[in-house]
Tab-separated table of C-alpha atoms in Angstrom:
chain	number	residue	atom	x	y	z
A	65	MET	CA	44.737	-4.286	5.826
A	66	GLN	CA	40.825	-4.996	6.202
A	67	LYS	CA	38.191	-3.019	5.002
A	68	HIS	CA	35.376	-2.329	7.621
A	69	THR	CA	31.876	-1.913	6.054
A	70	ARG	CA	29.094	0.114	8.112
A	71	TRP	CA	26.229	-1.313	8.024
A	72	GLU	CA	22.912	1.517	8.365
A	73	THR	CA	19.247	1.002	8.867
A	74	ARG	CA	17.725	2.608	6.123
A	75	ARG	CA	13.699	3.076	5.842
A	76	LEU	CA	12.240	0.773	3.504
A	77	ALA	CA	10.489	3.435	1.319
A	78	GLU	CA	14.205	4.740	0.341
A	79	LEU	CA	15.113	1.394	-0.733
A	80	VAL	CA	11.949	0.866	-2.483
A	81	ASN	CA	11.935	4.195	-4.141
A	82	ARG	CA	15.686	3.675	-5.254
A	83	ALA	CA	14.468	0.026	-6.766
A	84	LEU	CA	11.512	1.979	-8.779
A	85	ASP	CA	13.096	4.974	-9.948
A	86	PRO	CA	14.688	3.380	-13.020
A	87	LEU	CA	10.982	1.787	-14.013
A	88	ILE	CA	9.085	4.980	-13.197
A	89	ALA	CA	11.820	6.935	-15.673
A	90	LYS	CA	10.557	4.869	-18.550
A	91	GLN	CA	7.201	6.432	-17.701
A	92	GLY	CA	8.644	9.705	-17.731
A	93	PHE	CA	8.237	10.298	-14.143
A	94	GLY	CA	11.626	11.911	-12.637
A	95	GLU	CA	10.742	10.441	-9.184
A	96	THR	CA	8.109	8.045	-7.212
A	97	ALA	CA	6.685	10.645	-5.498
A	98	LEU	CA	3.392	11.417	-7.514
A	99	LEU	CA	2.533	7.956	-7.721
A	100	THR	CA	2.893	6.349	-4.337
A	101	GLN	CA	1.295	9.229	-2.859
A	102	TRP	CA	-1.074	10.215	-5.240
A	103	GLU	CA	-4.074	9.992	-3.000
A	104	THR	CA	-2.273	12.211	-0.748
A	105	VAL	CA	-1.126	14.753	-3.830
A	106	VAL	CA	-5.239	14.864	-5.041
A	107	GLY	CA	-7.397	13.759	-2.153
A	108	ALA	CA	-9.179	10.961	-2.103
A	109	ARG	CA	-12.349	11.494	-3.950
A	110	LEU	CA	-10.251	12.064	-7.453
A	111	ALA	CA	-7.754	9.207	-6.262
A	112	ALA	CA	-10.822	7.303	-6.497
A	113	ILE	CA	-11.756	8.121	-10.176
A	114	CYS	CA	-8.244	8.580	-11.606
A	115	GLU	CA	-4.644	7.257	-11.500
A	116	PRO	CA	-1.172	8.637	-13.417
A	117	GLU	CA	-0.208	6.668	-16.174
A	118	ARG	CA	2.988	8.820	-17.284
A	119	LEU	CA	4.329	12.067	-17.856
A	120	LYS	CA	4.591	13.402	-21.871
A	121	TRP	CA	7.442	15.374	-22.073
A	122	PRO	CA	7.779	17.541	-25.347
A	123	PRO	CA	10.641	17.055	-27.796
A	124	ARG	CA	13.394	18.649	-26.760
A	125	PRO	CA	15.652	20.558	-29.264
A	126	LYS	CA	19.097	19.785	-29.775
A	127	ASN	CA	20.890	22.754	-28.905
A	128	PRO	CA	18.741	24.691	-26.527
A	129	PRO	CA	19.436	28.524	-26.238
A	130	LYS	CA	21.317	28.533	-22.609
A	131	GLU	CA	17.990	30.793	-21.200
A	132	ALA	CA	15.138	28.847	-22.570
A	133	PRO	CA	12.667	27.862	-19.998
A	134	ILE	CA	12.127	23.805	-19.652
A	135	GLN	CA	8.938	23.108	-20.907
A	136	ALA	CA	6.272	21.758	-18.525
A	137	ALA	CA	4.804	18.221	-19.732
A	138	THR	CA	1.211	16.501	-20.219
A	139	LEU	CA	0.196	14.131	-17.534
A	140	MET	CA	-1.574	10.844	-18.964
A	141	LEU	CA	-4.694	10.414	-16.802
A	142	ARG	CA	-6.575	6.992	-16.814
A	143	VAL	CA	-10.034	7.783	-15.556
A	144	GLU	CA	-12.838	5.643	-14.516
A	145	PRO	CA	-15.537	5.471	-17.046
A	146	GLY	CA	-18.106	7.867	-16.699
A	147	PHE	CA	-16.004	10.107	-14.476
A	148	GLY	CA	-14.012	11.833	-17.248
A	149	LEU	CA	-16.244	15.186	-17.449
A	150	ASP	CA	-15.462	15.482	-13.732
A	151	VAL	CA	-11.711	15.168	-13.923
A	152	GLN	CA	-11.672	17.741	-16.504
A	153	HIS	CA	-13.316	20.430	-15.028
A	154	MET	CA	-11.289	19.898	-12.022
A	155	ALA	CA	-8.249	19.931	-14.033
A	156	GLY	CA	-6.945	23.281	-13.445
A	157	ALA	CA	-7.053	22.414	-9.623
A	158	LEU	CA	-5.248	19.086	-10.570
A	159	ILE	CA	-2.722	20.515	-12.266
A	160	ASP	CA	-2.196	23.396	-9.064
A	161	ARG	CA	-1.899	20.320	-6.502
A	162	ILE	CA	0.758	18.126	-8.554
A	163	ASN	CA	2.938	21.134	-9.311
A	164	ALA	CA	3.025	22.197	-5.633
A	165	HIS	CA	3.353	19.119	-4.485
A	166	LEU	CA	6.381	18.552	-7.330
A	167	GLY	CA	7.575	22.304	-6.233
A	168	TRP	CA	8.112	23.519	-10.026
A	169	ARG	CA	5.757	23.988	-12.726
A	170	CYS	CA	6.045	20.287	-14.019
A	171	VAL	CA	2.962	19.546	-15.335
A	172	ALA	CA	0.974	22.054	-17.942
A	173	ARG	CA	-1.777	20.080	-19.161
A	174	ILE	CA	-3.485	16.528	-18.735
A	175	ALA	CA	-4.745	14.476	-21.150
A	176	MET	CA	-7.543	11.410	-19.928
A	177	ARG	CA	-8.195	7.798	-21.100
A	178	GLN	CA	-11.029	6.450	-20.090
A	179	GLU	CA	-10.535	2.989	-18.747
A	180	PRO	CA	-11.310	1.111	-15.226
A	181	LEU	CA	-8.844	1.324	-12.867
A	182	ARG	CA	-6.266	-0.953	-11.748
A	183	ARG	CA	-7.143	-1.676	-7.899
A	184	ALA	CA	-5.660	-4.419	-5.912
A	185	ALA	CA	-8.330	-7.218	-5.243
A	186	PRO	CA	-9.986	-5.913	-1.781
A	187	LYS	CA	-8.531	-7.927	1.245
A	188	ARG	CA	-10.925	-10.095	3.091
A	189	ARG	CA	-10.674	-10.138	6.611
A	190	PRO	CA	-10.705	-13.840	8.575
A	191	GLU	CA	-13.774	-14.927	9.666
A	192	ALA	CA	-14.344	-14.436	13.535
A	193	THR	CA	-14.036	-17.764	15.477
A	194	PRO	CA	-17.205	-18.250	17.546
A	195	ARG	CA	-17.148	-17.225	21.140
A	196	ASP	CA	-16.952	-20.443	23.500
A	197	PRO	CA	-17.608	-19.259	27.479
A	198	ASP	CA	-14.908	-22.190	28.424
A	199	LEU	CA	-12.044	-20.628	25.666
A	200	ARG	CA	-12.917	-17.287	27.200
A	201	ALA	CA	-12.257	-18.287	30.782
A	202	ARG	CA	-9.287	-20.358	29.997
A	203	ALA	CA	-7.760	-17.409	28.064
A	204	GLU	CA	-9.046	-14.845	30.966
A	205	ALA	CA	-7.251	-16.910	33.531
A	206	ALA	CA	-3.857	-16.735	31.420
A	207	THR	CA	-3.662	-12.973	31.492
A	208	GLN	CA	-4.992	-12.132	35.142
A	209	GLY	CA	-1.826	-11.141	35.778
A	210	ILE	CA	-1.152	-8.213	33.133
A	211	ALA	CA	-1.924	-4.550	34.476
A	212	ASP	CA	-2.336	-2.907	31.038
A	213	GLU	CA	-6.177	-3.186	30.361
A	214	ALA	CA	-5.492	-2.821	26.696
A	215	LEU	CA	-2.693	-5.699	26.723
A	216	ARG	CA	-5.150	-8.151	28.597
A	217	ARG	CA	-7.757	-7.567	26.621
A	218	ALA	CA	-5.977	-8.472	23.156
A	219	LEU	CA	-3.768	-11.233	24.892
A	220	THR	CA	-7.471	-12.855	26.068
A	221	LYS	CA	-8.459	-12.397	22.561
A	222	LEU	CA	-5.173	-13.874	20.952
A	223	GLY	CA	-5.767	-16.629	23.158
A	224	GLU	CA	-9.127	-17.212	22.928
A	225	GLN	CA	-8.126	-17.495	18.959
A	226	THR	CA	-5.281	-19.910	20.238
A	227	PHE	CA	-7.626	-21.977	22.494
A	228	ALA	CA	-9.915	-22.613	19.794
A	229	GLN	CA	-7.899	-23.721	16.760
A	230	ALA	CA	-6.089	-25.949	19.418
A	231	ALA	CA	-9.287	-27.372	20.764
A	232	PRO	CA	-10.346	-29.916	18.356
A	233	GLN	CA	-6.996	-31.703	18.448
A	234	SER	CA	-6.905	-31.914	22.458
A	235	ASP	CA	-10.612	-33.289	22.723
A	236	ASN	CA	-11.817	-36.704	24.580
A	237	SER	CA	-12.237	-38.072	21.320
A	238	ALA	CA	-8.454	-38.345	20.794
A	239	SER	CA	-8.172	-40.358	23.999
A	240	GLU	CA	-11.413	-42.552	23.349
A	241	ALA	CA	-9.608	-43.430	20.127
A	242	VAL	CA	-6.463	-44.423	21.918
A	243	GLN	CA	-8.335	-46.480	24.293
A	244	SER	CA	-10.525	-48.335	21.868
A	245	GLY	CA	-7.451	-49.423	19.852
A	246	ARG	CA	-8.027	-47.265	16.615
A	247	PHE	CA	-4.698	-45.709	17.247
A	248	PRO	CA	-1.747	-46.731	18.905
A	249	ALA	CA	-0.281	-45.395	22.286
A	250	ARG	CA	2.893	-44.025	22.158
């Protein structure tokens, strides 16, 4: 008898979190939510000047009493140089936000290390192609039958850029080169 496998669609976030969880656990975090949603947890202002590095848990006794509460961890933060005092003053509110997000009293203290944050390089916007009235007219003619205004504008812009990229290949200089004998005709 053949076994049938059932394919299910899953969100990419679930797959990424499952792949990252073992790596995150080495830094003391129980889940990826604190790292992946840091700006949501602490706010844009704090996220711009600090980021979590790891959770440092206190040592656990070998035979703890059954009724012993779980001791909270220390959150190690990397803070942008010059902002340590600001983060220190906001430590109580920061701990409350983190614990509220996690749903239990996970963090008791914050320890800071002032170093530049590891940030991704800013994305550069592609340079806009210069507007050519002839290319614009060709693109508008191609999208003339579209009823949705927003879609027509987007397709016109795309068509204008496409025509601009294709224009150097289709100008008269190519046909002149073939006629003059510089390139053989096919």
